[in-house]
PDB file of C-alpha atoms in Angstrom:
ATOM      1  CA  MET A  25     -37.698  -7.727 -13.248  1.00  0.00           C
ATOM      2  CA  ASP A  26     -35.797 -10.820 -12.183  1.00  0.00           C
ATOM      3  CA  THR A  27     -32.912  -9.475 -10.136  1.00  0.00           C
ATOM      4  CA  THR A  28     -31.912 -12.950  -8.987  1.00  0.00           C
ATOM      5  CA  SER A  29     -30.916 -14.035 -12.536  1.00  0.00           C
ATOM      6  CA  GLU A  30     -29.122 -10.723 -13.167  1.00  0.00           C
ATOM      7  CA  SER A  31     -27.162 -11.022  -9.940  1.00  0.00           C
ATOM      8  CA  SER A  32     -26.113 -14.621 -10.557  1.00  0.00           C
ATOM      9  CA  SER A  33     -24.671 -13.743 -14.005  1.00  0.00           C
ATOM     10  CA  MET A  34     -22.591 -10.804 -12.663  1.00  0.00           C
ATOM     11  CA  VAL A  35     -18.938 -11.526 -12.003  1.00  0.00           C
ATOM     12  CA  ARG A  36     -16.668  -9.361  -9.867  1.00  0.00           C
ATOM     13  CA  LEU A  37     -12.942  -9.735 -10.562  1.00  0.00           C
ATOM     14  CA  ASN A  38      -9.926  -8.521  -8.657  1.00  0.00           C
ATOM     15  CA  ILE A  39      -6.991  -8.653 -11.067  1.00  0.00           C
ATOM     16  CA  GLY A  40      -3.813  -7.900  -9.069  1.00  0.00           C
ATOM     17  CA  GLY A  41      -5.612  -5.256  -7.036  1.00  0.00           C
ATOM     18  CA  LYS A  42      -7.581  -3.661  -9.876  1.00  0.00           C
ATOM     19  CA  LYS A  43     -11.326  -4.430  -9.717  1.00  0.00           C
ATOM     20  CA  PHE A  44     -13.653  -5.092 -12.705  1.00  0.00           C
ATOM     21  CA  CYS A  45     -17.312  -6.169 -13.115  1.00  0.00           C
ATOM     22  CA  THR A  46     -18.589  -8.133 -15.980  1.00  0.00           C
ATOM     23  CA  THR A  47     -20.866 -11.086 -16.824  1.00  0.00           C
ATOM     24  CA  ILE A  48     -20.428 -14.802 -17.279  1.00  0.00           C
ATOM     25  CA  ASP A  49     -21.568 -14.448 -20.969  1.00  0.00           C
ATOM     26  CA  THR A  50     -18.762 -12.002 -21.621  1.00  0.00           C
ATOM     27  CA  LEU A  51     -16.223 -14.278 -20.142  1.00  0.00           C
ATOM     28  CA  THR A  52     -17.365 -17.482 -21.894  1.00  0.00           C
ATOM     29  CA  ASN A  53     -18.911 -16.670 -25.256  1.00  0.00           C
ATOM     30  CA  ARG A  54     -16.223 -15.147 -27.559  1.00  0.00           C
ATOM     31  CA  GLU A  55     -13.221 -17.401 -26.460  1.00  0.00           C
ATOM     32  CA  PRO A  56     -14.900 -20.617 -25.173  1.00  0.00           C
ATOM     33  CA  ASP A  57     -11.606 -22.459 -24.942  1.00  0.00           C
ATOM     34  CA  SER A  58      -9.855 -19.816 -22.859  1.00  0.00           C
ATOM     35  CA  MET A  59      -8.858 -20.057 -19.192  1.00  0.00           C
ATOM     36  CA  LEU A  60     -11.439 -17.465 -18.189  1.00  0.00           C
ATOM     37  CA  ALA A  61     -14.203 -19.425 -19.952  1.00  0.00           C
ATOM     38  CA  ALA A  62     -13.075 -22.592 -18.120  1.00  0.00           C
ATOM     39  CA  MET A  63     -13.031 -20.795 -14.765  1.00  0.00           C
ATOM     40  CA  PHE A  64     -16.602 -19.541 -15.049  1.00  0.00           C
ATOM     41  CA  SER A  65     -18.132 -22.394 -16.948  1.00  0.00           C
ATOM     42  CA  GLY A  66     -19.608 -23.812 -13.766  1.00  0.00           C
ATOM     43  CA  ARG A  67     -17.320 -26.862 -13.877  1.00  0.00           C
ATOM     44  CA  HIS A  68     -15.002 -25.428 -11.216  1.00  0.00           C
ATOM     45  CA  ALA A  69     -15.669 -24.121  -7.737  1.00  0.00           C
ATOM     46  CA  MET A  70     -14.573 -20.516  -7.458  1.00  0.00           C
ATOM     47  CA  SER A  71     -13.064 -18.930  -4.311  1.00  0.00           C
ATOM     48  CA  ASN A  72     -14.351 -15.452  -3.622  1.00  0.00           C
ATOM     49  CA  GLU A  73     -12.936 -12.861  -1.262  1.00  0.00           C
ATOM     50  CA  SER A  74     -15.209 -13.451   1.755  1.00  0.00           C
ATOM     51  CA  LYS A  75     -16.319  -9.795   2.365  1.00  0.00           C
ATOM     52  CA  THR A  76     -16.344  -8.363  -1.107  1.00  0.00           C
ATOM     53  CA  GLY A  77     -17.366 -11.285  -3.346  1.00  0.00           C
ATOM     54  CA  TYR A  78     -14.517 -10.664  -5.797  1.00  0.00           C
ATOM     55  CA  VAL A  79     -12.725 -13.474  -7.490  1.00  0.00           C
ATOM     56  CA  PHE A  80      -8.984 -12.834  -7.231  1.00  0.00           C
ATOM     57  CA  ILE A  81      -6.583 -13.515 -10.069  1.00  0.00           C
ATOM     58  CA  ASP A  82      -2.854 -12.901  -9.411  1.00  0.00           C
ATOM     59  CA  ARG A  83      -1.985 -11.037 -12.565  1.00  0.00           C
ATOM     60  CA  ASP A  84      -1.163  -7.410 -13.414  1.00  0.00           C
ATOM     61  CA  GLY A  85      -4.482  -5.644 -14.048  1.00  0.00           C
ATOM     62  CA  LYS A  86      -3.011  -2.961 -16.284  1.00  0.00           C
ATOM     63  CA  HIS A  87      -4.355  -4.359 -19.502  1.00  0.00           C
ATOM     64  CA  PHE A  88      -7.340  -6.380 -18.318  1.00  0.00           C
ATOM     65  CA  ARG A  89      -9.772  -3.739 -19.545  1.00  0.00           C
ATOM     66  CA  HIS A  90      -8.508  -4.409 -23.047  1.00  0.00           C
ATOM     67  CA  ILE A  91      -9.154  -8.090 -22.531  1.00  0.00           C
ATOM     68  CA  LEU A  92     -12.721  -7.381 -21.385  1.00  0.00           C
ATOM     69  CA  ASN A  93     -13.325  -5.052 -24.335  1.00  0.00           C
ATOM     70  CA  TRP A  94     -12.059  -7.796 -26.707  1.00  0.00           C
ATOM     71  CA  LEU A  95     -14.400 -10.340 -25.134  1.00  0.00           C
ATOM     72  CA  ARG A  96     -17.341  -7.872 -25.342  1.00  0.00           C
ATOM     73  CA  ASP A  97     -16.792  -6.356 -28.806  1.00  0.00           C
ATOM     74  CA  GLY A  98     -14.160  -8.401 -30.613  1.00  0.00           C
ATOM     75  CA  ILE A  99     -12.029  -5.333 -31.131  1.00  0.00           C
ATOM     76  CA  ALA A 100      -8.281  -5.282 -30.213  1.00  0.00           C
ATOM     77  CA  PRO A 101      -6.745  -1.960 -29.072  1.00  0.00           C
ATOM     78  CA  THR A 102      -4.046  -0.027 -30.889  1.00  0.00           C
ATOM     79  CA  LEU A 103      -1.071   0.047 -28.536  1.00  0.00           C
ATOM     80  CA  SER A 104       2.602   0.947 -28.466  1.00  0.00           C
ATOM     81  CA  ASP A 105       4.988  -1.965 -29.093  1.00  0.00           C
ATOM     82  CA  PRO A 106       5.853  -2.405 -25.329  1.00  0.00           C
ATOM     83  CA  ASP A 107       2.186  -2.344 -24.332  1.00  0.00           C
ATOM     84  CA  CYS A 108       1.266  -4.735 -27.187  1.00  0.00           C
ATOM     85  CA  SER A 109       3.995  -7.164 -25.940  1.00  0.00           C
ATOM     86  CA  GLU A 110       2.555  -6.954 -22.376  1.00  0.00           C
ATOM     87  CA  LEU A 111      -1.036  -7.607 -23.654  1.00  0.00           C
ATOM     88  CA  LEU A 112       0.227 -10.547 -25.726  1.00  0.00           C
ATOM     89  CA  ARG A 113       1.679 -12.008 -22.557  1.00  0.00           C
ATOM     90  CA  GLU A 114      -1.655 -11.626 -20.802  1.00  0.00           C
ATOM     91  CA  ALA A 115      -3.549 -13.096 -23.781  1.00  0.00           C
ATOM     92  CA  ASP A 116      -1.255 -16.064 -23.676  1.00  0.00           C
ATOM     93  CA  TYR A 117      -1.743 -16.531 -19.924  1.00  0.00           C
ATOM     94  CA  TYR A 118      -5.576 -16.437 -20.307  1.00  0.00           C
ATOM     95  CA  GLN A 119      -5.277 -18.589 -23.490  1.00  0.00           C
ATOM     96  CA  LEU A 120      -7.219 -16.079 -25.605  1.00  0.00           C
ATOM     97  CA  LEU A 121      -6.149 -17.490 -28.967  1.00  0.00           C
ATOM     98  CA  GLY A 122      -8.278 -15.054 -31.081  1.00  0.00           C
ATOM     99  CA  LEU A 123      -6.817 -12.016 -29.341  1.00  0.00           C
ATOM    100  CA  LYS A 124      -3.268 -13.356 -29.751  1.00  0.00           C
ATOM    101  CA  GLU A 125      -3.708 -13.810 -33.454  1.00  0.00           C
ATOM    102  CA  ILE A 126      -5.148 -10.295 -33.926  1.00  0.00           C
ATOM    103  CA  LEU A 127      -2.321  -8.667 -31.937  1.00  0.00           C
ATOM    104  CA  LYS A 128       0.381 -10.556 -33.836  1.00  0.00           C
ATOM    105  CA  SER A 129      -1.149  -9.668 -37.158  1.00  0.00           C
ATOM    106  CA  SER A 130      -1.314  -6.006 -36.121  1.00  0.00           C
ATOM    107  CA  ARG A 131       2.348  -6.000 -35.237  1.00  0.00           C
ATOM    108  CA  ARG A 132       3.260  -7.442 -38.606  1.00  0.00           C
ATOM    109  CA  GLU A 133       1.206  -4.724 -40.389  1.00  0.00           C
ATOM    110  CA  THR A 134       2.949  -1.870 -38.498  1.00  0.00           C
ATOM    111  CA  GLY A 135       6.282  -2.842 -39.955  1.00  0.00           C
ATOM    112  CA  GLU A 136       7.930  -4.639 -37.024  1.00  0.00           C
ATOM    113  CA  VAL A 137      11.092  -6.437 -38.111  1.00  0.00           C
ATOM    114  CA  GLU A 138       9.887  -9.920 -39.111  1.00  0.00           C
ATOM    115  CA  ALA A 139      11.457 -13.174 -38.090  1.00  0.00           C
ATOM    116  CA  GLU A 140      13.801 -14.826 -40.620  1.00  0.00           C
ATOM    117  CA  LEU A 141      11.933 -18.143 -40.293  1.00  0.00           C
ATOM    118  CA  THR A 142       8.372 -19.238 -39.751  1.00  0.00           C
ATOM    119  CA  ARG A 143       6.919 -21.928 -37.472  1.00  0.00           C
ATOM    120  CA  VAL A 144       6.659 -24.239 -40.515  1.00  0.00           C
ATOM    121  CA  ASP A 145      10.340 -23.609 -41.322  1.00  0.00           C
ATOM    122  CA  ILE A 146      11.252 -24.489 -37.743  1.00  0.00           C
ATOM    123  CA  ILE A 147       9.219 -27.772 -37.828  1.00  0.00           C
ATOM    124  CA  LYS A 148      11.017 -28.769 -41.035  1.00  0.00           C
ATOM    125  CA  CYS A 149      14.438 -27.935 -39.504  1.00  0.00           C
ATOM    126  CA  ILE A 150      13.982 -29.982 -36.358  1.00  0.00           C
ATOM    127  CA  GLN A 151      13.418 -33.091 -38.408  1.00  0.00           C
ATOM    128  CA  SER A 152      17.152 -33.015 -39.167  1.00  0.00           C
ATOM    129  CA  GLU A 153      19.669 -34.616 -36.896  1.00  0.00           C
ATOM    130  CA  ARG A 154      21.340 -31.471 -35.474  1.00  0.00           C
ATOM    131  CA  VAL A 155      19.619 -28.127 -35.324  1.00  0.00           C
ATOM    132  CA  ARG A 156      21.175 -24.709 -34.813  1.00  0.00           C
ATOM    133  CA  PHE A 157      19.578 -21.298 -34.900  1.00  0.00           C
ATOM    134  CA  ARG A 158      22.651 -19.347 -33.805  1.00  0.00           C
ATOM    135  CA  GLY A 159      22.244 -15.601 -34.386  1.00  0.00           C
ATOM    136  CA  VAL A 160      18.904 -16.043 -36.199  1.00  0.00           C
ATOM    137  CA  ASN A 161      16.075 -13.526 -35.669  1.00  0.00           C
ATOM    138  CA  LEU A 162      13.030 -15.526 -34.499  1.00  0.00           C
ATOM    139  CA  SER A 163      11.179 -12.618 -32.888  1.00  0.00           C
ATOM    140  CA  GLY A 164       7.515 -13.099 -32.249  1.00  0.00           C
ATOM    141  CA  ILE A 165       7.321 -16.726 -33.598  1.00  0.00           C
ATOM    142  CA  ASP A 166       4.841 -19.144 -31.990  1.00  0.00           C
ATOM    143  CA  LEU A 167       6.981 -22.193 -31.125  1.00  0.00           C
ATOM    144  CA  SER A 168       4.692 -23.558 -28.476  1.00  0.00           C
ATOM    145  CA  LYS A 169       4.242 -27.307 -27.909  1.00  0.00           C
ATOM    146  CA  LEU A 170       7.190 -28.317 -30.144  1.00  0.00           C
ATOM    147  CA  ASP A 171      10.025 -30.642 -29.316  1.00  0.00           C
ATOM    148  CA  LEU A 172      13.086 -28.320 -29.509  1.00  0.00           C
ATOM    149  CA  SER A 173      15.306 -30.298 -27.145  1.00  0.00           C
ATOM    150  CA  LEU A 174      19.053 -29.989 -27.832  1.00  0.00           C
ATOM    151  CA  VAL A 175      18.493 -27.014 -30.195  1.00  0.00           C
ATOM    152  CA  ASP A 176      21.171 -24.266 -30.175  1.00  0.00           C
ATOM    153  CA  PHE A 177      19.598 -20.744 -29.969  1.00  0.00           C
ATOM    154  CA  SER A 178      22.880 -19.088 -28.925  1.00  0.00           C
ATOM    155  CA  TYR A 179      23.052 -15.320 -29.961  1.00  0.00           C
ATOM    156  CA  ALA A 180      19.583 -15.595 -31.559  1.00  0.00           C
ATOM    157  CA  CYS A 181      17.017 -12.779 -31.186  1.00  0.00           C
ATOM    158  CA  LEU A 182      14.156 -14.481 -29.370  1.00  0.00           C
ATOM    159  CA  ARG A 183      12.163 -11.443 -28.272  1.00  0.00           C
ATOM    160  CA  ASN A 184       8.500 -12.182 -27.592  1.00  0.00           C
ATOM    161  CA  VAL A 185       8.745 -15.752 -28.807  1.00  0.00           C
ATOM    162  CA  PHE A 186       5.984 -18.137 -27.548  1.00  0.00           C
ATOM    163  CA  PHE A 187       7.651 -21.229 -26.040  1.00  0.00           C
ATOM    164  CA  SER A 188       4.635 -22.285 -23.956  1.00  0.00           C
ATOM    165  CA  ARG A 189       4.668 -26.031 -23.202  1.00  0.00           C
ATOM    166  CA  THR A 190       7.686 -26.561 -25.487  1.00  0.00           C
ATOM    167  CA  ASN A 191      10.278 -29.236 -24.783  1.00  0.00           C
ATOM    168  CA  LEU A 192      13.582 -27.305 -24.626  1.00  0.00           C
ATOM    169  CA  GLN A 193      15.595 -29.807 -22.540  1.00  0.00           C
ATOM    170  CA  LEU A 194      19.345 -29.239 -22.960  1.00  0.00           C
ATOM    171  CA  ALA A 195      18.702 -26.414 -25.429  1.00  0.00           C
ATOM    172  CA  LYS A 196      21.302 -23.609 -25.525  1.00  0.00           C
ATOM    173  CA  PHE A 197      20.295 -19.957 -25.076  1.00  0.00           C
ATOM    174  CA  ARG A 198      23.795 -18.616 -24.431  1.00  0.00           C
ATOM    175  CA  VAL A 199      23.645 -15.040 -25.565  1.00  0.00           C
ATOM    176  CA  SER A 200      25.582 -11.877 -24.887  1.00  0.00           C
ATOM    177  CA  MET A 201      23.652  -9.086 -23.141  1.00  0.00           C
ATOM    178  CA  LEU A 202      24.672  -6.755 -25.970  1.00  0.00           C
ATOM    179  CA  ASP A 203      24.170  -9.103 -28.958  1.00  0.00           C
ATOM    180  CA  ALA A 204      20.646 -10.529 -28.562  1.00  0.00           C
ATOM    181  CA  ASP A 205      17.958 -11.328 -26.091  1.00  0.00           C
ATOM    182  CA  ALA A 206      14.890 -13.351 -25.138  1.00  0.00           C
ATOM    183  CA  GLY A 207      13.144 -10.532 -23.368  1.00  0.00           C
ATOM    184  CA  GLY A 208       9.418 -10.796 -23.051  1.00  0.00           C
ATOM    185  CA  SER A 209       9.334 -14.414 -24.249  1.00  0.00           C
ATOM    186  CA  ILE A 210       6.772 -16.804 -22.863  1.00  0.00           C
ATOM    187  CA  PHE A 211       8.055 -20.120 -21.552  1.00  0.00           C
ATOM    188  CA  HIS A 212       4.844 -20.951 -19.591  1.00  0.00           C
ATOM    189  CA  ASN A 213       5.059 -24.611 -18.465  1.00  0.00           C
ATOM    190  CA  ALA A 214       7.968 -25.340 -20.818  1.00  0.00           C
ATOM    191  CA  ILE A 215      10.554 -28.073 -20.107  1.00  0.00           C
ATOM    192  CA  LEU A 216      13.959 -26.337 -19.668  1.00  0.00           C
ATOM    193  CA  ARG A 217      15.903 -28.952 -17.735  1.00  0.00           C
ATOM    194  CA  GLU A 218      19.728 -28.471 -17.956  1.00  0.00           C
ATOM    195  CA  CYS A 219      19.252 -25.604 -20.397  1.00  0.00           C
ATOM    196  CA  GLU A 220      22.178 -23.148 -20.984  1.00  0.00           C
ATOM    197  CA  PHE A 221      21.192 -19.485 -20.274  1.00  0.00           C
ATOM    198  CA  THR A 222      24.563 -18.099 -19.381  1.00  0.00           C
ATOM    199  CA  GLY A 223      24.470 -14.318 -19.825  1.00  0.00           C
ATOM    200  CA  ALA A 224      21.044 -14.410 -21.420  1.00  0.00           C
ATOM    201  CA  ASN A 225      18.741 -11.364 -21.270  1.00  0.00           C
ATOM    202  CA  LEU A 226      15.344 -12.711 -20.142  1.00  0.00           C
ATOM    203  CA  ARG A 227      14.044  -9.460 -18.785  1.00  0.00           C
ATOM    204  CA  GLY A 228      10.254  -9.690 -18.295  1.00  0.00           C
ATOM    205  CA  ALA A 229      10.022 -13.279 -19.520  1.00  0.00           C
ATOM    206  CA  LEU A 230       7.220 -15.484 -18.263  1.00  0.00           C
ATOM    207  CA  LEU A 231       8.571 -18.763 -16.894  1.00  0.00           C
ATOM    208  CA  ALA A 232       5.750 -19.680 -14.562  1.00  0.00           C
ATOM    209  CA  GLY A 233       5.431 -23.477 -14.059  1.00  0.00           C
ATOM    210  CA  THR A 234       8.559 -24.199 -16.020  1.00  0.00           C
ATOM    211  CA  SER A 235      10.858 -27.144 -15.351  1.00  0.00           C
ATOM    212  CA  LEU A 236      14.363 -25.702 -14.886  1.00  0.00           C
ATOM    213  CA  GLN A 237      16.152 -28.356 -12.865  1.00  0.00           C
ATOM    214  CA  SER A 238      19.937 -27.954 -13.128  1.00  0.00           C
ATOM    215  CA  ALA A 239      19.523 -25.144 -15.676  1.00  0.00           C
ATOM    216  CA  ASN A 240      22.493 -22.751 -16.001  1.00  0.00           C
ATOM    217  CA  LEU A 241      21.315 -19.163 -15.515  1.00  0.00           C
ATOM    218  CA  GLN A 242      24.635 -17.706 -14.366  1.00  0.00           C
ATOM    219  CA  ASP A 243      25.031 -13.968 -15.083  1.00  0.00           C
ATOM    220  CA  ALA A 244      21.559 -13.893 -16.668  1.00  0.00           C
ATOM    221  CA  CYS A 245      19.324 -10.811 -16.572  1.00  0.00           C
ATOM    222  CA  LEU A 246      16.107 -12.067 -14.914  1.00  0.00           C
ATOM    223  CA  VAL A 247      14.675  -8.665 -13.993  1.00  0.00           C
ATOM    224  CA  ASP A 248      10.866  -8.683 -13.728  1.00  0.00           C
ATOM    225  CA  CYS A 249      10.660 -12.372 -14.691  1.00  0.00           C
ATOM    226  CA  SER A 250       7.886 -14.559 -13.357  1.00  0.00           C
ATOM    227  CA  PHE A 251       8.977 -17.971 -11.992  1.00  0.00           C
ATOM    228  CA  CYS A 252       5.786 -18.682 -10.039  1.00  0.00           C
ATOM    229  CA  GLY A 253       5.630 -22.393  -9.222  1.00  0.00           C
ATOM    230  CA  ALA A 254       8.691 -23.085 -11.350  1.00  0.00           C
ATOM    231  CA  ASP A 255      10.988 -26.045 -10.615  1.00  0.00           C
ATOM    232  CA  LEU A 256      14.527 -24.621 -10.102  1.00  0.00           C
ATOM    233  CA  ARG A 257      16.031 -27.452  -8.133  1.00  0.00           C
ATOM    234  CA  SER A 258      19.905 -27.376  -8.337  1.00  0.00           C
ATOM    235  CA  ALA A 259      19.699 -24.431 -10.816  1.00  0.00           C
ATOM    236  CA  HIS A 260      22.852 -22.271 -11.223  1.00  0.00           C
ATOM    237  CA  LEU A 261      21.919 -18.675 -10.561  1.00  0.00           C
ATOM    238  CA  GLN A 262      25.322 -17.308  -9.614  1.00  0.00           C
ATOM    239  CA  ASN A 263      25.464 -13.515 -10.209  1.00  0.00           C
ATOM    240  CA  ALA A 264      22.021 -13.512 -11.898  1.00  0.00           C
ATOM    241  CA  ASP A 265      19.943 -10.346 -11.601  1.00  0.00           C
ATOM    242  CA  LEU A 266      16.649 -11.307 -10.027  1.00  0.00           C
ATOM    243  CA  THR A 267      15.513  -7.821  -9.246  1.00  0.00           C
ATOM    244  CA  ASN A 268      11.727  -7.612  -8.971  1.00  0.00           C
ATOM    245  CA  ALA A 269      11.473 -11.275 -10.036  1.00  0.00           C
ATOM    246  CA  ASN A 270       8.491 -13.259  -8.843  1.00  0.00           C
ATOM    247  CA  LEU A 271       9.483 -16.720  -7.511  1.00  0.00           C
ATOM    248  CA  GLU A 272       6.445 -17.310  -5.295  1.00  0.00           C
ATOM    249  CA  GLY A 273       5.967 -20.964  -4.643  1.00  0.00           C
ATOM    250  CA  ALA A 274       9.035 -21.889  -6.694  1.00  0.00           C
ATOM    251  CA  ASN A 275      11.203 -24.887  -5.802  1.00  0.00           C
ATOM    252  CA  LEU A 276      14.828 -23.770  -5.459  1.00  0.00           C
ATOM    253  CA  GLU A 277      16.070 -26.698  -3.393  1.00  0.00           C
ATOM    254  CA  GLY A 278      19.829 -26.930  -3.762  1.00  0.00           C
ATOM    255  CA  ALA A 279      19.995 -23.927  -6.109  1.00  0.00           C
ATOM    256  CA  ASN A 280      23.135 -21.808  -6.144  1.00  0.00           C
ATOM    257  CA  LEU A 281      22.403 -18.117  -5.804  1.00  0.00           C
ATOM    258  CA  LYS A 282      25.877 -16.879  -4.919  1.00  0.00           C
ATOM    259  CA  GLY A 283      26.256 -13.229  -5.781  1.00  0.00           C
ATOM    260  CA  ALA A 284      22.683 -12.965  -7.170  1.00  0.00           C
ATOM    261  CA  LYS A 285      20.872  -9.663  -7.000  1.00  0.00           C
ATOM    262  CA  LEU A 286      17.656 -10.189  -5.112  1.00  0.00           C
ATOM    263  CA  SER A 287      16.318  -6.646  -4.604  1.00  0.00           C
ATOM    264  CA  ASN A 288      12.508  -6.820  -4.245  1.00  0.00           C
ATOM    265  CA  ALA A 289      12.556 -10.494  -5.336  1.00  0.00           C
ATOM    266  CA  ASN A 290       9.469 -12.429  -4.215  1.00  0.00           C
ATOM    267  CA  PHE A 291      10.272 -15.791  -2.575  1.00  0.00           C
ATOM    268  CA  LYS A 292       6.984 -16.146  -0.659  1.00  0.00           C
ATOM    269  CA  GLY A 293       6.268 -19.798  -0.046  1.00  0.00           C
ATOM    270  CA  ALA A 294       9.357 -20.855  -2.023  1.00  0.00           C
ATOM    271  CA  ASN A 295      11.396 -23.950  -1.176  1.00  0.00           C
ATOM    272  CA  LEU A 296      14.999 -22.803  -0.512  1.00  0.00           C
ATOM    273  CA  GLN A 297      16.069 -25.866   1.406  1.00  0.00           C
ATOM    274  CA  ARG A 298      19.841 -26.503   1.064  1.00  0.00           C
ATOM    275  CA  ALA A 299      20.159 -23.447  -1.294  1.00  0.00           C
ATOM    276  CA  TYR A 300      23.494 -21.682  -1.499  1.00  0.00           C
ATOM    277  CA  LEU A 301      22.931 -18.106  -0.257  1.00  0.00           C
ATOM    278  CA  ARG A 302      26.364 -17.189   1.044  1.00  0.00           C
ATOM    279  CA  HIS A 303      26.994 -13.432   1.135  1.00  0.00           C
ATOM    280  CA  VAL A 304      23.706 -12.689  -0.591  1.00  0.00           C
ATOM    281  CA  ASN A 305      21.760  -9.558   0.391  1.00  0.00           C
ATOM    282  CA  LEU A 306      18.321 -10.851   1.481  1.00  0.00           C
ATOM    283  CA  ARG A 307      17.277  -7.613   3.212  1.00  0.00           C
ATOM    284  CA  GLU A 308      15.010  -6.424   0.399  1.00  0.00           C
ATOM    285  CA  ALA A 309      13.819  -9.869  -0.661  1.00  0.00           C
ATOM    286  CA  HIS A 310      10.379 -11.092   0.368  1.00  0.00           C
ATOM    287  CA  LEU A 311      10.833 -14.464   2.229  1.00  0.00           C
ATOM    288  CA  GLU A 312       7.457 -14.845   4.005  1.00  0.00           C
ATOM    289  CA  GLY A 313       6.663 -18.496   4.282  1.00  0.00           C
ATOM    290  CA  ALA A 314       9.811 -19.594   2.508  1.00  0.00           C
ATOM    291  CA  ASN A 315      11.445 -22.870   3.610  1.00  0.00           C
ATOM    292  CA  LEU A 316      15.147 -22.105   4.348  1.00  0.00           C
ATOM    293  CA  GLY A 317      15.918 -25.409   6.098  1.00  0.00           C
ATOM    294  CA  GLY A 318      19.558 -26.328   5.663  1.00  0.00           C
ATOM    295  CA  ALA A 319      20.242 -23.270   3.448  1.00  0.00           C
ATOM    296  CA  ASN A 320      23.858 -22.008   3.532  1.00  0.00           C
ATOM    297  CA  MET A 321      23.472 -18.359   4.533  1.00  0.00           C
ATOM    298  CA  THR A 322      26.986 -17.696   5.897  1.00  0.00           C
ATOM    299  CA  GLY A 323      27.611 -13.987   5.537  1.00  0.00           C
ATOM    300  CA  ALA A 324      24.142 -13.304   4.075  1.00  0.00           C
ATOM    301  CA  ILE A 325      22.675  -9.843   4.859  1.00  0.00           C
ATOM    302  CA  ARG A 326      19.260 -10.239   6.448  1.00  0.00           C
TER     303      ARG A 326
END
């Protein structure tokens, strides 16, 4: 028995602290265009934990077993709506297009309230000179990679919409906390410069790698949001709720966080140079490795 070949095809993964063992074939065969397939295709050098040999991926490992089972058997799990939304976010992150389609089809079959428009409808609309989707239900639509700059989404229901790599510069998402929300939406690597998010409910939204320079997020609910590596230079975050938000490695140079709630917010390695932090409670925020050069912290609780 050739144990060398068997050992070389084995992969040990540490997903946010949860450990899994699988094979290269499992990770690369079913979804060859996914991020996981790219990682283990042999084209990229992988960094293992020195003592254990595990490859670490900084994601929540709660649903990763479902991802592995999909890659092994091609069967998607039956989940509650909140868990399905979470798994959709993970499928989007790992670029598992087949799993995403199965999960979205399953949600339609279970009677979830459907969006009033389709992706095709949206594409037709944006060809007109001025586009507004105020108060429209767009839940669950895939709007990734479109040019939606200057579009008015105020008061629309945008729950679980896919905005990955979409150009949303100067778009308006001004929504009342009680009227509508964009909770659970995915804005991964989207362009959101100078967007209007005043009072928006973005709870649990994925904004990793987004461009949010000078965006207005005043009074927004940003609880549990991921802003890893996001560009928030000169962003307006006054009175925003960033409880449990992950801003690791984000650029917040010159951002205004006056009155923001930062309980358990992660700013590790973030750039907070010249940020406005007056009278902000930083005691429960994680600031390891953060650059606070020139930040205004008069009256801040540390």
